mmCIF file of C-alpha atoms and ligand atoms in Angstrom:
data_model
loop_
_atom_site.group_PDB
_atom_site.id
_atom_site.type_symbol
_atom_site.label_atom_id
_atom_site.label_comp_id
_atom_site.label_asym_id
_atom_site.label_seq_id
_atom_site.Cartn_x
_atom_site.Cartn_y
_atom_site.Cartn_z
ATOM 1 C CA MET O 1140 16.344 -10.775 -10.406
ATOM 2 C CA ALA O 1141 17.399 -7.393 -11.681
ATOM 3 C CA ASP O 1142 20.929 -7.394 -13.069
ATOM 4 C CA GLU O 1143 23.625 -5.869 -10.898
ATOM 5 C CA THR O 1144 23.325 -2.421 -12.421
ATOM 6 C CA THR O 1145 19.532 -2.273 -12.146
ATOM 7 C CA LYS O 1146 17.752 -1.391 -8.971
ATOM 8 C CA TYR O 1147 14.024 -1.385 -9.377
ATOM 9 C CA ILE O 1148 13.335 -0.113 -5.884
ATOM 10 C CA LEU O 1149 14.861 2.933 -4.225
ATOM 11 C CA VAL O 1150 14.503 3.675 -0.521
ATOM 12 C CA GLU O 1151 14.895 7.144 0.954
ATOM 13 C CA ARG O 1152 14.725 7.874 4.665
ATOM 14 C CA GLU O 1153 13.728 10.978 6.546
ATOM 15 C CA GLY O 1154 13.549 10.516 10.307
ATOM 16 C CA ALA O 1155 11.158 7.670 11.094
ATOM 17 C CA VAL O 1156 9.603 7.679 7.599
ATOM 18 C CA ALA O 1157 10.942 5.636 4.700
ATOM 19 C CA THR O 1158 9.870 6.341 1.139
ATOM 20 C CA VAL O 1159 9.929 3.359 -1.185
ATOM 21 C CA ILE O 1160 10.079 4.306 -4.861
ATOM 22 C CA ILE O 1161 9.224 2.007 -7.749
ATOM 23 C CA ASN O 1162 11.964 3.011 -10.145
ATOM 24 C CA ARG O 1163 11.154 1.891 -13.657
ATOM 25 C CA PRO O 1164 9.757 5.078 -15.160
ATOM 26 C CA ASP O 1165 10.623 4.235 -18.789
ATOM 27 C CA LYS O 1166 8.089 1.383 -18.541
ATOM 28 C CA LEU O 1167 5.615 3.411 -16.451
ATOM 29 C CA ASN O 1168 6.824 1.436 -13.408
ATOM 30 C CA ALA O 1169 5.353 -1.806 -14.775
ATOM 31 C CA LEU O 1170 5.667 -4.512 -12.166
ATOM 32 C CA ASN O 1171 7.806 -7.392 -13.359
ATOM 33 C CA TRP O 1172 8.484 -10.329 -11.070
ATOM 34 C CA ALA O 1173 11.969 -9.200 -10.068
ATOM 35 C CA LEU O 1174 10.594 -5.774 -9.182
ATOM 36 C CA VAL O 1175 7.817 -7.165 -7.005
ATOM 37 C CA GLY O 1176 10.339 -9.457 -5.281
ATOM 38 C CA GLU O 1177 12.677 -6.525 -4.642
ATOM 39 C CA LEU O 1178 9.768 -4.413 -3.394
ATOM 40 C CA ALA O 1179 8.730 -7.148 -0.962
ATOM 41 C CA ASP O 1180 12.337 -7.526 0.269
ATOM 42 C CA GLU O 1181 12.728 -3.779 0.866
ATOM 43 C CA LEU O 1182 9.375 -3.481 2.645
ATOM 44 C CA GLU O 1183 10.184 -6.451 4.867
ATOM 45 C CA ALA O 1184 13.568 -4.935 5.744
ATOM 46 C CA LEU O 1185 11.830 -1.683 6.733
ATOM 47 C CA ASP O 1186 9.257 -3.661 8.719
ATOM 48 C CA ARG O 1187 12.120 -5.127 10.786
ATOM 49 C CA ASP O 1188 13.823 -1.745 11.228
ATOM 50 C CA ASP O 1189 12.878 -0.219 14.598
ATOM 51 C CA ALA O 1190 13.924 3.255 13.422
ATOM 52 C CA ILE O 1191 11.164 3.328 10.786
ATOM 53 C CA HIS O 1192 7.551 3.851 11.890
ATOM 54 C CA ALA O 1193 5.709 4.555 8.636
ATOM 55 C CA ILE O 1194 6.294 3.945 4.931
ATOM 56 C CA VAL O 1195 5.376 5.980 1.848
ATOM 57 C CA LEU O 1196 5.095 3.956 -1.364
ATOM 58 C CA THR O 1197 5.287 5.785 -4.681
ATOM 59 C CA GLY O 1198 6.418 5.536 -8.292
ATOM 60 C CA ALA O 1199 9.311 7.347 -9.958
ATOM 61 C CA GLY O 1200 8.272 10.124 -12.321
ATOM 62 C CA GLU O 1201 4.929 11.830 -12.667
ATOM 63 C CA ARG O 1202 3.459 9.566 -15.358
ATOM 64 C CA ALA O 1203 2.712 6.509 -13.266
ATOM 65 C CA PHE O 1204 2.486 4.977 -9.831
ATOM 66 C CA ALA O 1205 2.541 1.679 -11.728
ATOM 67 C CA ALA O 1206 0.857 0.786 -15.051
ATOM 68 C CA GLY O 1207 0.276 -2.808 -13.978
ATOM 69 C CA ALA O 1208 2.006 -6.134 -14.153
ATOM 70 C CA ASP O 1209 4.619 -6.364 -16.898
ATOM 71 C CA ILE O 1210 2.656 -7.490 -19.955
ATOM 72 C CA ALA O 1211 5.766 -8.316 -22.002
ATOM 73 C CA GLU O 1212 7.047 -10.584 -19.242
ATOM 74 C CA MET O 1213 3.682 -12.288 -18.712
ATOM 75 C CA SER O 1214 2.740 -12.722 -22.350
ATOM 76 C CA ASP O 1215 4.242 -16.183 -22.900
ATOM 77 C CA LYS O 1216 3.840 -17.577 -19.394
ATOM 78 C CA SER O 1217 1.968 -20.816 -18.741
ATOM 79 C CA ALA O 1218 -0.807 -21.247 -16.198
ATOM 80 C CA ALA O 1219 1.575 -23.218 -13.979
ATOM 81 C CA GLN O 1220 4.178 -20.451 -14.076
ATOM 82 C CA MET O 1221 1.575 -17.842 -13.169
ATOM 83 C CA ALA O 1222 0.123 -19.989 -10.392
ATOM 84 C CA PHE O 1223 3.431 -20.803 -8.736
ATOM 85 C CA GLY O 1224 5.959 -18.293 -10.025
ATOM 86 C CA GLY O 1225 5.177 -14.661 -9.813
ATOM 87 C CA PHE O 1226 2.900 -13.954 -6.927
ATOM 88 C CA GLU O 1227 4.932 -14.796 -3.856
ATOM 89 C CA GLY O 1228 6.080 -11.187 -3.423
ATOM 90 C CA TRP O 1229 2.494 -9.968 -3.165
ATOM 91 C CA ASP O 1230 1.823 -12.235 -0.178
ATOM 92 C CA HIS O 1231 4.799 -10.682 1.580
ATOM 93 C CA ILE O 1232 3.661 -7.150 0.759
ATOM 94 C CA ARG O 1233 0.198 -7.704 2.215
ATOM 95 C CA ARG O 1234 1.726 -8.910 5.492
ATOM 96 C CA ILE O 1235 3.759 -5.737 6.159
ATOM 97 C CA LYS O 1236 2.891 -4.599 9.685
ATOM 98 C CA LYS O 1237 3.808 -0.926 9.519
ATOM 99 C CA PRO O 1238 1.437 1.612 7.985
ATOM 100 C CA ILE O 1239 1.956 2.134 4.253
ATOM 101 C CA ILE O 1240 0.739 5.291 2.543
ATOM 102 C CA ALA O 1241 0.522 5.129 -1.242
ATOM 103 C CA ALA O 1242 1.316 8.346 -3.111
ATOM 104 C CA VAL O 1243 -0.185 8.017 -6.585
ATOM 105 C CA GLU O 1244 0.785 10.272 -9.493
ATOM 106 C CA GLY O 1245 -0.440 9.307 -12.960
ATOM 107 C CA PHE O 1246 -1.535 5.764 -13.812
ATOM 108 C CA ALA O 1247 -2.392 3.150 -11.197
ATOM 109 C CA LEU O 1248 -3.654 0.412 -13.491
ATOM 110 C CA GLY O 1249 -4.084 -3.329 -13.045
ATOM 111 C CA GLY O 1250 -1.442 -4.503 -10.585
ATOM 112 C CA GLY O 1251 -0.631 -0.812 -9.972
ATOM 113 C CA SER O 1252 -4.140 -0.167 -8.714
ATOM 114 C CA GLU O 1253 -3.980 -3.417 -6.738
ATOM 115 C CA LEU O 1254 -0.659 -2.354 -5.231
ATOM 116 C CA ALA O 1255 -2.180 0.973 -4.136
ATOM 117 C CA MET O 1256 -4.910 -1.096 -2.467
ATOM 118 C CA HIS O 1257 -2.226 -3.010 -0.520
ATOM 119 C CA ALA O 1258 -1.449 0.320 1.160
ATOM 120 C CA ASP O 1259 -3.380 1.503 4.219
ATOM 121 C CA ILE O 1260 -3.985 5.081 3.113
ATOM 122 C CA VAL O 1261 -4.020 6.341 -0.482
ATOM 123 C CA ILE O 1262 -3.136 9.898 -1.512
ATOM 124 C CA ALA O 1263 -3.639 10.623 -5.216
ATOM 125 C CA SER O 1264 -2.869 13.489 -7.546
ATOM 126 C CA GLU O 1265 -5.849 15.194 -9.190
ATOM 127 C CA LYS O 1266 -4.493 13.810 -12.475
ATOM 128 C CA ALA O 1267 -4.131 10.195 -11.289
ATOM 129 C CA LYS O 1268 -6.056 7.497 -13.148
ATOM 130 C CA PHE O 1269 -7.072 4.174 -11.661
ATOM 131 C CA GLY O 1270 -8.411 1.114 -13.426
ATOM 132 C CA GLN O 1271 -8.435 -2.636 -13.857
ATOM 133 C CA PRO O 1272 -7.787 -3.058 -17.601
ATOM 134 C CA GLU O 1273 -6.869 -6.755 -17.356
ATOM 135 C CA ILE O 1274 -10.115 -7.756 -19.083
ATOM 136 C CA LEU O 1275 -8.895 -5.943 -22.223
ATOM 137 C CA LEU O 1276 -5.939 -8.355 -22.329
ATOM 138 C CA GLY O 1277 -8.113 -11.441 -21.962
ATOM 139 C CA ILE O 1278 -7.267 -11.925 -18.304
ATOM 140 C CA MET O 1279 -8.514 -10.638 -14.947
ATOM 141 C CA CYS O 1280 -7.229 -9.152 -11.701
ATOM 142 C CA GLY O 1281 -4.676 -11.415 -10.060
ATOM 143 C CA ALA O 1282 -3.326 -9.452 -7.091
ATOM 144 C CA GLY O 1283 -6.470 -9.024 -5.049
ATOM 145 C CA GLY O 1284 -8.430 -6.564 -7.193
ATOM 146 C CA THR O 1285 -11.718 -8.472 -7.354
ATOM 147 C CA GLN O 1286 -11.615 -9.035 -3.587
ATOM 148 C CA ARG O 1287 -10.365 -5.684 -2.263
ATOM 149 C CA LEU O 1288 -12.451 -3.595 -4.652
ATOM 150 C CA THR O 1289 -15.620 -5.491 -3.801
ATOM 151 C CA ARG O 1290 -15.015 -5.168 -0.062
ATOM 152 C CA THR O 1291 -14.325 -1.438 -0.373
ATOM 153 C CA ILE O 1292 -16.481 -0.028 -3.169
ATOM 154 C CA GLY O 1293 -19.107 -2.771 -3.380
ATOM 155 C CA LYS O 1294 -20.145 -5.348 -5.961
ATOM 156 C CA TYR O 1295 -21.676 -3.053 -8.567
ATOM 157 C CA ARG O 1296 -18.821 -0.578 -8.873
ATOM 158 C CA ALA O 1297 -16.244 -3.386 -8.759
ATOM 159 C CA MET O 1298 -18.129 -5.134 -11.569
ATOM 160 C CA GLU O 1299 -18.143 -1.998 -13.703
ATOM 161 C CA LEU O 1300 -14.434 -1.331 -13.174
ATOM 162 C CA CYS O 1301 -13.309 -4.905 -13.811
ATOM 163 C CA LEU O 1302 -15.740 -5.760 -16.621
ATOM 164 C CA THR O 1303 -15.291 -2.559 -18.645
ATOM 165 C CA GLY O 1304 -11.571 -2.051 -17.967
ATOM 166 C CA GLU O 1305 -12.192 1.704 -18.104
ATOM 167 C CA GLN O 1306 -10.002 4.182 -16.261
ATOM 168 C CA VAL O 1307 -11.536 6.294 -13.507
ATOM 169 C CA THR O 1308 -10.316 9.528 -11.989
ATOM 170 C CA ALA O 1309 -8.781 10.032 -8.565
ATOM 171 C CA GLN O 1310 -11.839 12.131 -7.689
ATOM 172 C CA GLN O 1311 -14.105 9.165 -8.511
ATOM 173 C CA MET O 1312 -11.942 6.844 -6.421
ATOM 174 C CA GLU O 1313 -12.118 9.332 -3.565
ATOM 175 C CA ALA O 1314 -15.908 9.401 -3.791
ATOM 176 C CA TRP O 1315 -15.907 5.582 -3.788
ATOM 177 C CA GLY O 1316 -13.684 5.436 -0.710
ATOM 178 C CA ILE O 1317 -10.409 4.039 -2.059
ATOM 179 C CA VAL O 1318 -8.542 7.336 -2.246
ATOM 180 C CA ASN O 1319 -8.317 9.231 1.058
ATOM 181 C CA HIS O 1320 -7.324 12.603 -0.372
ATOM 182 C CA VAL O 1321 -6.931 14.066 -3.842
ATOM 183 C CA VAL O 1322 -4.112 16.625 -3.998
ATOM 184 C CA ALA O 1323 -2.592 18.943 -6.611
ATOM 185 C CA ALA O 1324 -0.574 17.298 -9.384
ATOM 186 C CA GLY O 1325 2.989 16.657 -8.270
ATOM 187 C CA GLN O 1326 2.098 16.847 -4.567
ATOM 188 C CA ALA O 1327 1.103 13.250 -3.774
ATOM 189 C CA ARG O 1328 4.446 12.250 -2.294
ATOM 190 C CA ALA O 1329 4.767 15.461 -0.252
ATOM 191 C CA GLU O 1330 1.248 15.084 1.173
ATOM 192 C CA ALA O 1331 1.714 11.373 1.861
ATOM 193 C CA THR O 1332 4.979 12.163 3.625
ATOM 194 C CA LYS O 1333 3.294 14.743 5.866
ATOM 195 C CA LEU O 1334 0.737 12.140 6.880
ATOM 196 C CA ALA O 1335 3.434 9.496 7.400
ATOM 197 C CA GLN O 1336 5.469 11.855 9.563
ATOM 198 C CA LYS O 1337 2.455 12.515 11.744
ATOM 199 C CA ILE O 1338 1.741 8.780 12.095
ATOM 200 C CA ALA O 1339 5.420 8.143 12.822
ATOM 201 C CA THR O 1340 5.299 10.317 15.945
ATOM 202 C CA HIS O 1341 2.778 8.004 17.614
ATOM 203 C CA ALA O 1342 3.401 5.028 19.868
ATOM 204 C CA PRO O 1343 4.703 2.315 17.503
ATOM 205 C CA ILE O 1344 3.096 -0.702 19.159
ATOM 206 C CA ALA O 1345 -0.324 0.980 19.276
ATOM 207 C CA THR O 1346 0.101 1.879 15.594
ATOM 208 C CA LEU O 1347 0.955 -1.688 14.557
ATOM 209 C CA LEU O 1348 -1.914 -3.166 16.538
ATOM 210 C CA THR O 1349 -4.353 -0.607 15.138
ATOM 211 C CA LYS O 1350 -3.394 -1.565 11.580
ATOM 212 C CA GLU O 1351 -3.645 -5.255 12.438
ATOM 213 C CA ALA O 1352 -7.083 -4.829 14.023
ATOM 214 C CA ILE O 1353 -8.493 -2.820 11.108
ATOM 215 C CA LEU O 1354 -7.248 -5.410 8.602
ATOM 216 C CA ALA O 1355 -8.705 -8.160 10.784
ATOM 217 C CA ALA O 1356 -12.115 -6.461 10.503
ATOM 218 C CA LEU O 1357 -12.181 -7.415 6.820
ATOM 219 C CA GLU O 1358 -11.809 -11.080 7.667
ATOM 220 C CA THR O 1359 -13.721 -11.619 10.899
ATOM 221 C CA PRO O 1360 -17.378 -11.604 11.936
ATOM 222 C CA LEU O 1361 -18.189 -8.576 14.153
ATOM 223 C CA GLU O 1362 -18.375 -10.567 17.413
ATOM 224 C CA ALA O 1363 -14.913 -12.093 16.906
ATOM 225 C CA GLY O 1364 -13.492 -8.774 15.725
ATOM 226 C CA LEU O 1365 -14.797 -6.951 18.784
ATOM 227 C CA ALA O 1366 -13.370 -9.620 21.093
ATOM 228 C CA TYR O 1367 -10.018 -9.367 19.325
ATOM 229 C CA GLU O 1368 -9.996 -5.568 19.615
ATOM 230 C CA LYS O 1369 -10.800 -5.769 23.321
ATOM 231 C CA ARG O 1370 -7.825 -8.099 23.908
ATOM 232 C CA VAL O 1371 -5.273 -6.038 22.015
ATOM 233 C CA PHE O 1372 -6.625 -2.835 23.591
ATOM 234 C CA ALA O 1373 -5.991 -4.346 27.036
ATOM 235 C CA LEU O 1374 -2.573 -5.588 25.895
ATOM 236 C CA LEU O 1375 -1.488 -1.991 25.208
ATOM 237 C CA PHE O 1376 -1.783 -1.321 28.951
ATOM 238 C CA SER O 1377 1.318 -3.487 29.342
ATOM 239 C CA THR O 1378 3.403 -1.025 27.306
ATOM 240 C CA GLU O 1379 5.559 1.799 28.625
ATOM 241 C CA ASP O 1380 4.180 3.993 25.847
ATOM 242 C CA GLN O 1381 0.643 3.773 27.290
ATOM 243 C CA LYS O 1382 1.913 4.982 30.670
ATOM 244 C CA GLU O 1383 3.943 7.716 28.972
ATOM 245 C CA GLY O 1384 1.106 8.838 26.664
ATOM 246 C CA MET O 1385 -1.363 9.233 29.506
ATOM 247 C CA ALA O 1386 1.174 10.780 31.916
ATOM 248 C CA ALA O 1387 2.128 13.308 29.217
ATOM 249 C CA PHE O 1388 -1.516 14.201 28.636
ATOM 250 C CA MET O 1389 -2.090 14.816 32.329
ATOM 251 C CA ALA O 1390 1.142 16.811 32.684
ATOM 252 C CA LYS O 1391 0.166 18.857 29.586
ATOM 253 C CA ARG O 1392 3.461 18.022 27.840
ATOM 254 C CA PRO O 1393 4.289 16.204 24.574
ATOM 255 C CA ALA O 1394 4.656 12.429 24.909
ATOM 256 C CA ASN O 1395 8.033 10.828 24.393
ATOM 257 C CA PHE O 1396 7.243 7.402 22.948
ATOM 258 C CA THR O 1397 9.981 4.770 22.895
ATOM 259 C CA GLY O 1398 8.251 1.811 21.293
ATOM 260 C CA LYS O 1399 8.342 -0.204 24.521
HETATM 261 N N1 COA S 2036 3.703 -3.807 -18.955
HETATM 262 C C1 COA S 2036 4.824 -3.647 -19.689
HETATM 263 N N2 COA S 2036 5.165 -2.484 -20.266
HETATM 264 C C2 COA S 2036 4.351 -1.432 -20.068
HETATM 265 C C3 COA S 2036 3.176 -1.528 -19.308
HETATM 266 C C4 COA S 2036 2.868 -2.780 -18.730
HETATM 267 N N3 COA S 2036 1.776 -2.961 -17.959
HETATM 268 N N4 COA S 2036 2.557 -0.320 -19.299
HETATM 269 C C5 COA S 2036 3.342 0.495 -20.025
HETATM 270 N N5 COA S 2036 4.420 -0.173 -20.499
HETATM 271 C C6 COA S 2036 5.517 0.346 -21.317
HETATM 272 C C7 COA S 2036 5.115 0.494 -22.782
HETATM 273 O O1 COA S 2036 5.225 -0.737 -23.446
HETATM 274 C C8 COA S 2036 6.102 1.523 -23.260
HETATM 275 O O2 COA S 2036 7.344 0.885 -23.448
HETATM 276 P P1 COA S 2036 8.233 1.250 -24.770
HETATM 277 O O3 COA S 2036 8.518 2.725 -24.653
HETATM 278 O O4 COA S 2036 9.436 0.387 -24.642
HETATM 279 O O5 COA S 2036 7.359 0.931 -25.959
HETATM 280 C C9 COA S 2036 6.255 2.436 -22.046
HETATM 281 O O6 COA S 2036 5.841 1.656 -20.914
HETATM 282 C C10 COA S 2036 5.382 3.676 -22.107
HETATM 283 O O7 COA S 2036 4.038 3.275 -22.300
HETATM 284 P P2 COA S 2036 3.129 3.764 -23.534
HETATM 285 O O8 COA S 2036 2.062 2.735 -23.759
HETATM 286 O O9 COA S 2036 3.968 4.134 -24.707
HETATM 287 O O10 COA S 2036 2.478 5.099 -22.906
HETATM 288 P P3 COA S 2036 1.090 5.754 -23.278
HETATM 289 O O11 COA S 2036 1.071 7.083 -22.602
HETATM 290 O O12 COA S 2036 0.857 5.712 -24.734
HETATM 291 O O13 COA S 2036 -0.034 4.820 -22.606
HETATM 292 C C11 COA S 2036 -0.991 3.492 -20.816
HETATM 293 C C12 COA S 2036 -0.092 4.693 -21.199
HETATM 294 C C13 COA S 2036 -0.875 3.289 -19.316
HETATM 295 C C14 COA S 2036 -2.440 3.791 -21.191
HETATM 296 C C15 COA S 2036 -0.504 2.241 -21.580
HETATM 297 O O14 COA S 2036 0.899 2.112 -21.395
HETATM 298 C C16 COA S 2036 -1.147 0.977 -21.133
HETATM 299 O O15 COA S 2036 -2.303 0.710 -21.484
HETATM 300 N N6 COA S 2036 -0.421 0.126 -20.355
HETATM 301 C C17 COA S 2036 -0.911 -1.158 -19.933
HETATM 302 C C18 COA S 2036 -1.896 -1.021 -18.796
HETATM 303 C C19 COA S 2036 -2.429 -2.395 -18.416
HETATM 304 O O16 COA S 2036 -3.093 -3.061 -19.175
HETATM 305 N N7 COA S 2036 -2.115 -2.834 -17.186
HETATM 306 C C20 COA S 2036 -2.574 -4.092 -16.671
HETATM 307 C C21 COA S 2036 -1.613 -5.150 -16.981
HETATM 308 S S1 COA S 2036 -2.205 -6.739 -16.405
#
């Protein structure tokens, strides 16, 4: 764990939006094991917090979202340590139920790019650089890169990224469908926050189930996915927020969602 004076993760709150900041700028926010554990803990705490409806995830400073797993920490690890030691936090991060919007300034490399792909929406600065340089270190993606890239940008682009280790621009990632919006340098957090605030005004249960259903689409055949969607769609008619949302529409007034 981080020593008592070090906090790798900062959390700032504004209304129903929490911003989680990876705070290790002197090392380009490289992801050591303690940091990933702390990140998972903070995200899980926010997931349990009814006052928070959406999360922005970003890196401290303008140089990096995260420049990957911590190479110095990993360099002398054994296969057994890597298999059983350092990856638990990632499994927690991918199970977060609330929407996560990544705000990427600067480098999102290796585990940093993979972390951005754990988010649900990605906003990147025009100067951001993405890449999977693990191959240059004699290793490969270990936090989902080969799987999430292939599902999103396809086999051929994933192969090029992972086999060459080259960095690509935010504009390229936008064209390939990983980045939602490219924004002016220095504006990623502000733009991600605007989006998060909009999402945070919606009915919370419908939001959680929408995220769950979209993620399920990556893992289910279409028939099963459609059946699942139909069930959770019907389930929303048991919520007070469905009654409120539709009553508000018909009364031509803003809805007052309560998360019930
Ligand atoms: N792990 C550990 N430390 C890292 C790191 C990482 N993934 N990425 C950057 N750092 C550290 C550097 O060691 C340096 O620390 P120091 O000042 O104590 O020497 C500091 O962050 C700044 O990085 P530096 O390399 O000096 O910046 P740069 O502008 O010259 O280069 C990068 C930027 C991103 C191109 C370069 O840091 C890099 O290639 N990082 C590794 C990327 C990578 O391979 N990630 C996948 C890991 S599996």
